[in-house]
GROMACS .gro file of C-alpha atoms in nm:
model
  320
    1MET     CA    1   0.604  -0.939  -1.840
    2ASP     CA    2   0.312  -0.831  -1.914
    3LEU     CA    3   0.004  -0.847  -1.623
    4ASN     CA    4  -0.269  -0.807  -1.877
    5ALA     CA    5  -0.101  -1.172  -1.985
    6VAL     CA    6  -0.099  -1.319  -1.657
    7ARG     CA    7  -0.425  -1.212  -1.532
    8THR     CA    8  -0.559  -1.350  -1.883
    9PHE     CA    9  -0.427  -1.716  -1.805
   10VAL     CA   10  -0.541  -1.696  -1.424
   11ALA     CA   11  -0.898  -1.650  -1.586
   12ALA     CA   12  -0.846  -1.953  -1.828
   13ALA     CA   13  -0.683  -2.138  -1.584
   14ASP     CA   14  -1.013  -2.052  -1.331
   15ALA     CA   15  -1.278  -2.088  -1.650
   16GLY     CA   16  -1.144  -2.393  -1.769
   17GLN     CA   17  -1.213  -2.222  -2.068
   18PHE     CA   18  -1.130  -1.944  -2.301
   19GLN     CA   19  -1.451  -1.840  -2.417
   20GLU     CA   20  -1.552  -1.831  -2.048
   21ALA     CA   21  -1.233  -1.641  -1.929
   22ALA     CA   22  -1.296  -1.399  -2.215
   23ALA     CA   23  -1.665  -1.312  -2.082
   24ALA     CA   24  -1.503  -1.245  -1.733
   25LEU     CA   25  -1.248  -1.010  -1.918
   26SER     CA   26  -1.483  -0.825  -2.112
   27ILE     CA   27  -1.300  -0.947  -2.402
   28THR     CA   28  -1.280  -1.162  -2.753
   29GLN     CA   29  -1.222  -1.493  -2.712
   30GLN     CA   30  -0.971  -1.411  -2.998
   31ALA     CA   31  -0.791  -1.144  -2.741
   32VAL     CA   32  -0.740  -1.434  -2.504
   33SER     CA   33  -0.580  -1.614  -2.731
   34LYS     CA   34  -0.332  -1.373  -2.844
   35ARG     CA   35  -0.275  -1.310  -2.469
   36ILE     CA   36  -0.180  -1.664  -2.385
   37ALA     CA   37   0.023  -1.730  -2.634
   38THR     CA   38   0.200  -1.413  -2.616
   39LEU     CA   39   0.257  -1.545  -2.225
   40GLU     CA   40   0.352  -1.867  -2.401
   41LYS     CA   41   0.637  -1.708  -2.574
   42ASP     CA   42   0.821  -1.507  -2.339
   43LEU     CA   43   0.784  -1.832  -2.067
   44ASP     CA   44   0.916  -2.071  -2.377
   45VAL     CA   45   0.677  -2.278  -2.195
   46ARG     CA   46   0.344  -2.466  -2.373
   47LEU     CA   47   0.075  -2.372  -2.033
   48PHE     CA   48  -0.239  -2.487  -2.123
   49THR     CA   49  -0.351  -2.842  -2.413
   50ARG     CA   50  -0.676  -2.794  -2.597
   51THR     CA   51  -0.942  -3.055  -2.516
   52ALA     CA   52  -1.304  -3.131  -2.590
   53ARG     CA   53  -1.336  -3.049  -2.250
   54GLY     CA   54  -1.201  -2.616  -2.288
   55ALA     CA   55  -0.835  -2.573  -2.207
   56GLN     CA   56  -0.634  -2.760  -1.950
   57LEU     CA   57  -0.321  -2.620  -1.725
   58THR     CA   58  -0.023  -2.855  -1.847
   59ILE     CA   59   0.278  -2.918  -1.575
   60ASP     CA   60   0.419  -2.570  -1.624
   61GLY     CA   61   0.069  -2.425  -1.610
   62GLN     CA   62   0.023  -2.589  -1.266
   63ALA     CA   63   0.376  -2.491  -1.129
   64PHE     CA   64   0.303  -2.135  -1.316
   65LEU     CA   65  -0.053  -2.053  -1.121
   66PRO     CA   66   0.075  -1.995  -0.794
   67HIS     CA   67   0.305  -1.783  -0.852
   68ALA     CA   68   0.054  -1.604  -1.135
   69ARG     CA   69  -0.139  -1.546  -0.876
   70GLU     CA   70   0.083  -1.399  -0.653
   71LEU     CA   71   0.148  -1.094  -0.924
   72LEU     CA   72  -0.161  -1.014  -0.931
   73ARG     CA   73  -0.163  -0.945  -0.519
   74VAL     CA   74   0.154  -0.771  -0.547
   75ALA     CA   75   0.109  -0.569  -0.820
   76GLU     CA   76  -0.267  -0.499  -0.621
   77ARG     CA   77  -0.102  -0.392  -0.263
   78ALA     CA   78   0.154  -0.157  -0.486
   79ASP     CA   79  -0.170   0.030  -0.700
   80ALA     CA   80  -0.320   0.026  -0.339
   81SER     CA   81  -0.007   0.224  -0.171
   82VAL     CA   82  -0.026   0.484  -0.334
   83ARG     CA   83  -0.378   0.567  -0.454
   84PRO     CA   84  -0.543   0.814  -0.256
   85GLY     CA   85  -0.848   0.658  -0.096
   86ARG     CA   86  -0.655   0.321  -0.109
   87ARG     CA   87  -0.434   0.358   0.040
   88ALA     CA   88  -0.354   0.440   0.398
   89LEU     CA   89  -0.337   0.829   0.483
   90ARG     CA   90   0.005   0.853   0.682
   91VAL     CA   91   0.040   1.067   0.973
   92ASP     CA   92   0.331   1.179   1.113
   93VAL     CA   93   0.223   1.228   1.513
   94VAL     CA   94   0.603   1.332   1.626
   95ALA     CA   95   0.595   1.119   1.952
   96ARG     CA   96   0.313   0.814   2.021
   97ARG     CA   97   0.254   0.930   2.390
   98ILE     CA   98   0.183   1.276   2.310
   99ALA     CA   99  -0.163   1.457   2.185
  100PRO     CA  100  -0.161   1.431   1.805
  101ALA     CA  101  -0.082   1.058   1.858
  102GLY     CA  102  -0.431   1.055   2.129
  103LEU     CA  103  -0.629   1.277   1.873
  104LEU     CA  104  -0.538   1.073   1.579
  105GLN     CA  105  -0.637   0.733   1.764
  106ASP     CA  106  -0.993   0.886   1.915
  107PHE     CA  107  -1.030   0.960   1.499
  108HIS     CA  108  -0.970   0.618   1.424
  109ARG     CA  109  -1.197   0.506   1.681
  110MET     CA  110  -1.526   0.716   1.505
  111HIS     CA  111  -1.382   0.616   1.131
  112PRO     CA  112  -1.278   0.312   1.197
  113ASP     CA  113  -1.269   0.201   0.815
  114THR     CA  114  -1.044   0.523   0.746
  115GLU     CA  115  -0.706   0.266   0.751
  116LEU     CA  116  -0.399   0.540   0.907
  117ASP     CA  117  -0.001   0.519   0.851
  118LEU     CA  118   0.137   0.663   1.173
  119VAL     CA  119   0.511   0.711   1.182
  120THR     CA  120   0.699   0.925   1.370
  121LEU     CA  121   0.981   1.167   1.170
  122ASP     CA  122   1.301   1.288   1.393
  123ALA     CA  123   1.262   1.609   1.235
  124ASP     CA  124   1.185   2.053   1.329
  125VAL     CA  125   0.910   2.180   1.136
  126THR     CA  126   1.112   2.288   0.849
  127ALA     CA  127   1.230   1.882   0.795
  128ALA     CA  128   0.878   1.759   0.839
  129ILE     CA  129   0.741   2.027   0.634
  130ALA     CA  130   0.992   1.915   0.358
  131ALA     CA  131   0.886   1.584   0.407
  132VAL     CA  132   0.503   1.665   0.352
  133GLU     CA  133   0.594   1.852   0.038
  134ALA     CA  134   0.765   1.583  -0.083
  135GLY     CA  135   0.495   1.334  -0.048
  136THR     CA  136   0.648   1.136   0.229
  137ILE     CA  137   0.346   1.180   0.463
  138ASP     CA  138   0.062   1.297   0.384
  139ALA     CA  139   0.019   1.527   0.701
  140THR     CA  140   0.244   1.626   1.016
  141PHE     CA  141   0.181   1.810   1.322
  142HIS     CA  142   0.416   2.099   1.427
  143ALA     CA  143   0.435   2.438   1.590
  144VAL     CA  144   0.409   2.701   1.294
  145PRO     CA  145   0.595   2.973   1.400
  146ARG     CA  146   0.522   3.336   1.187
  147HIS     CA  147   0.854   3.355   1.017
  148GLN     CA  148   0.816   2.999   0.882
  149HIS     CA  149   0.880   2.942   0.533
  150LEU     CA  150   0.594   2.772   0.332
  151PRO     CA  151   0.583   2.681   0.023
  152THR     CA  152   0.325   2.773  -0.198
  153ALA     CA  153   0.170   2.417  -0.199
  154ILE     CA  154   0.202   2.367   0.150
  155SER     CA  155  -0.124   2.460   0.406
  156THR     CA  156  -0.151   2.511   0.775
  157ALA     CA  157  -0.414   2.523   1.022
  158ARG     CA  158  -0.399   2.524   1.393
  159VAL     CA  159  -0.583   2.228   1.564
  160ILE     CA  160  -0.436   2.199   1.886
  161ASP     CA  161  -0.337   2.440   2.192
  162GLU     CA  162  -0.261   2.226   2.480
  163PRO     CA  163  -0.179   2.314   2.840
  164HIS     CA  164   0.087   2.256   3.029
  165GLN     CA  165   0.106   2.054   3.348
  166LEU     CA  166   0.415   1.975   3.649
  167LEU     CA  167   0.478   1.682   3.665
  168VAL     CA  168   0.604   1.590   4.033
  169GLY     CA  169   0.655   1.275   4.256
  170PRO     CA  170   0.571   1.269   4.618
  171HIS     CA  171   0.781   1.397   4.774
  172HIS     CA  172   0.845   1.708   4.613
  173PRO     CA  173   0.761   2.019   4.752
  174LEU     CA  174   0.443   2.119   4.534
  175ALA     CA  175   0.290   1.742   4.505
  176ASN     CA  176  -0.004   1.893   4.727
  177ALA     CA  177  -0.047   2.239   4.489
  178HIS     CA  178  -0.383   2.216   4.344
  179THR     CA  179  -0.189   2.439   4.076
  180VAL     CA  180   0.084   2.576   3.972
  181THR     CA  181   0.144   2.913   3.813
  182PRO     CA  182   0.507   2.922   3.581
  183SER     CA  183   0.699   3.192   3.780
  184GLN     CA  184   0.678   2.933   4.055
  185LEU     CA  185   0.901   2.701   3.952
  186ALA     CA  186   1.174   2.893   3.921
  187GLY     CA  187   1.425   2.767   4.138
  188HIS     CA  188   1.262   2.396   4.107
  189ARG     CA  189   1.466   2.163   3.880
  190ILE     CA  190   1.253   2.146   3.540
  191TRP     CA  191   1.444   1.842   3.424
  192MET     CA  192   1.373   1.753   3.079
  193PRO     CA  193   1.652   1.523   2.911
  194GLY     CA  194   1.705   1.529   2.561
  195LEU     CA  195   1.503   1.867   2.527
  196PRO     CA  196   1.602   1.988   2.116
  197SER     CA  197   1.841   2.268   2.112
  198ARG     CA  198   1.741   2.390   1.816
  199GLY     CA  199   1.390   2.426   1.661
  200GLU     CA  200   1.082   2.564   1.724
  201VAL     CA  201   1.013   2.318   2.050
  202ALA     CA  202   1.335   2.463   2.146
  203ASP     CA  203   1.233   2.837   2.067
  204TYR     CA  204   0.907   2.768   2.280
  205TYR     CA  205   1.099   2.678   2.590
  206ALA     CA  206   1.338   2.977   2.542
  207GLU     CA  207   1.103   3.178   2.549
  208LEU     CA  208   0.926   3.002   2.859
  209THR     CA  209   1.121   2.996   3.064
  210THR     CA  210   1.281   3.386   2.981
  211THR     CA  211   0.932   3.486   3.055
  212PHE     CA  212   0.864   3.317   3.396
  213GLY     CA  213   1.202   3.309   3.510
  214PHE     CA  214   1.305   2.931   3.535
  215THR     CA  215   1.570   2.757   3.377
  216ILE     CA  216   1.490   2.391   3.226
  217ASP     CA  217   1.812   2.153   3.241
  218ALA     CA  218   1.839   1.943   3.006
  219LEU     CA  219   2.123   1.740   3.076
  220GLY     CA  220   2.172   1.397   3.120
  221PRO     CA  221   2.142   1.037   2.906
  222VAL     CA  222   1.802   0.967   2.771
  223PHE     CA  223   1.651   0.696   2.852
  224ALA     CA  224   1.313   0.567   2.821
  225LYS     CA  225   1.071   0.804   2.927
  226GLU     CA  226   0.966   0.501   3.195
  227ALA     CA  227   1.263   0.603   3.329
  228LEU     CA  228   1.234   0.948   3.378
  229LEU     CA  229   0.987   0.900   3.548
  230ASP     CA  230   1.133   0.661   3.762
  231GLU     CA  231   1.357   0.936   3.871
  232ILE     CA  232   1.107   1.173   3.930
  233ALA     CA  233   0.893   0.912   4.181
  234ASP     CA  234   1.162   0.881   4.400
  235SER     CA  235   1.302   1.224   4.386
  236SER     CA  236   1.220   1.568   4.641
  237ASP     CA  237   1.350   1.839   4.347
  238LEU     CA  238   1.313   1.672   4.050
  239ALA     CA  239   1.042   1.750   3.833
  240THR     CA  240   0.953   1.785   3.423
  241LEU     CA  241   0.659   1.970   3.227
  242ILE     CA  242   0.424   1.733   3.009
  243GLY     CA  243   0.150   1.822   2.836
  244GLU     CA  244  -0.175   1.813   2.880
  245GLY     CA  245  -0.275   1.551   2.615
  246SER     CA  246   0.041   1.335   2.749
  247GLN     CA  247  -0.041   0.969   2.803
  248TYR     CA  248   0.177   0.804   3.044
  249LEU     CA  249   0.153   0.494   3.307
  250TRP     CA  250   0.319   0.440   3.535
  251PRO     CA  251   0.253   0.200   3.893
  252ASP     CA  252   0.021   0.354   4.101
  253SER     CA  253   0.324   0.332   4.418
  254TYR     CA  254   0.453   0.601   4.213
  255ASP     CA  255   0.225   0.853   4.336
  256LEU     CA  256   0.300   1.124   4.080
  257ARG     CA  257   0.100   1.421   4.035
  258ARG     CA  258  -0.001   1.573   3.710
  259ILE     CA  259  -0.088   1.967   3.889
  260PRO     CA  260  -0.188   2.202   3.632
  261LEU     CA  261   0.015   2.588   3.490
  262ARG     CA  262  -0.249   2.864   3.539
  263ASN     CA  263  -0.221   3.242   3.565
  264PRO     CA  264  -0.107   3.226   3.391
  265THR     CA  265  -0.209   2.861   3.136
  266PRO     CA  266   0.152   2.822   2.899
  267VAL     CA  267  -0.034   2.664   2.551
  268TYR     CA  268   0.178   2.532   2.313
  269PRO     CA  269  -0.016   2.599   1.987
  270MET     CA  270   0.019   2.315   1.722
  271SER     CA  271  -0.119   2.290   1.359
  272LEU     CA  272  -0.213   2.057   1.113
  273ILE     CA  273  -0.007   2.073   0.761
  274TRP     CA  274  -0.081   1.909   0.506
  275ARG     CA  275  -0.034   2.019   0.098
  276GLU     CA  276  -0.348   2.123  -0.063
  277ASP     CA  277  -0.325   1.902  -0.388
  278ASN     CA  278  -0.339   1.596  -0.220
  279PRO     CA  279  -0.661   1.448  -0.289
  280HIS     CA  280  -0.687   1.152  -0.027
  281PRO     CA  281  -1.023   1.134   0.116
  282ALA     CA  282  -0.917   1.086   0.423
  283LEU     CA  283  -0.692   1.389   0.496
  284ILE     CA  284  -1.075   1.569   0.447
  285THR     CA  285  -1.164   1.377   0.694
  286LEU     CA  286  -0.936   1.427   0.904
  287ARG     CA  287  -0.944   1.797   0.908
  288GLY     CA  288  -1.259   1.816   0.952
  289TYR     CA  289  -1.192   1.567   1.269
  290LEU     CA  290  -0.948   1.812   1.387
  291ASP     CA  291  -1.154   2.110   1.375
  292SER     CA  292  -1.466   2.012   1.527
  293ARG     CA  293  -1.233   1.896   1.807
  294ARG     CA  294  -1.048   2.265   1.872
  295ALA     CA  295  -1.118   2.366   2.185
  296ALA     CA  296  -1.187   2.765   2.207
  297VAL     CA  297  -0.943   2.897   2.404
  298PRO     CA  298  -0.958   3.246   2.589
  299ASP     CA  299  -0.775   3.513   2.529
  300THR     CA  300  -0.711   3.589   2.889
  301GLY     CA  301  -0.522   3.324   3.154
  302VAL     CA  302  -0.282   3.223   2.869
  303TRP     CA  303   0.026   3.244   2.745
  304THR     CA  304   0.192   3.150   2.408
  305PRO     CA  305   0.469   3.215   2.207
  306THR     CA  306   0.546   3.607   2.087
  307TRP     CA  307   0.638   3.418   1.763
  308THR     CA  308   0.303   3.175   1.717
  309GLN     CA  309   0.145   3.207   1.370
  310ARG     CA  310  -0.227   3.192   1.416
  311THR     CA  311  -0.366   3.073   1.156
  312PRO     CA  312  -0.738   3.024   1.096
  313PRO     CA  313  -1.002   2.719   1.139
  314LEU     CA  314  -1.029   2.516   0.820
  315PRO     CA  315  -1.299   2.647   0.632
  316PRO     CA  316  -1.692   2.518   0.605
  317SER     CA  317  -1.686   2.366   0.293
  318ASP     CA  318  -1.353   2.160   0.433
  319ARG     CA  319  -1.532   1.993   0.683
  320GLN     CA  320  -1.739   1.653   0.689
   0.00000   0.00000   0.00000
């Protein structure tokens, strides 16, 4: 069905005259008549009857009008879903309680008119890059190892350096410590059920534990995060590692403690990954915002994995 003809039909129905519909659409009255005639032929019905007062809808025209309006609304939504600047910016935040999700929430507070579509892909960095390259998403957050293959169209910029914290219950031996060194974790049960066995996250924790001589227990069923917090709250030996920017809520009765890791501070490096040729205006704004929010991490007192890809900050011309 010709959407121009449908649009002309609606304009004529609203105006009640072909001449006024022609003026509203910036076309000739002859063009209006021709489009209406074509639509009537396609539908095999009369939509208007000519009267001295103008054009009056027939019974079939009245029946078709609400559907014609819906057709135009659907067409508008379809157009907006793919047109840069009109559709929402689709960003993979990996998980909804970690640092990228928090940063996107802050970004939205500062730019409330920017429409965002936040998703959580179950993917490692390679699969996430493929999704960006394919256009499934506009951007994603992942650690990017030096050896990671990057297609020509893909760009990255390191935007998050997230320190780690130890999360323990009130009965844990380290519960009253102000800070803990990574080496002090040796001999303690660090429980992270569901920790990936491969990919950049697995590589990060493998190097972290090897460097500082502790182990991570990844066994056990993976329930909701609340179940893990409940176990830790009642335990005198369980602990877990979380990012400084992770947002978890628990009852006051749990009395959980978030203890910073220091000397050195393990930092998980995350980069924004996007297609350089993506024209969505909100992507440029987001990149500038993330670069302005990135805190400078000193070279001393910080531990990052040896495979970290150090990408430069966004150039000033890309910031808003």
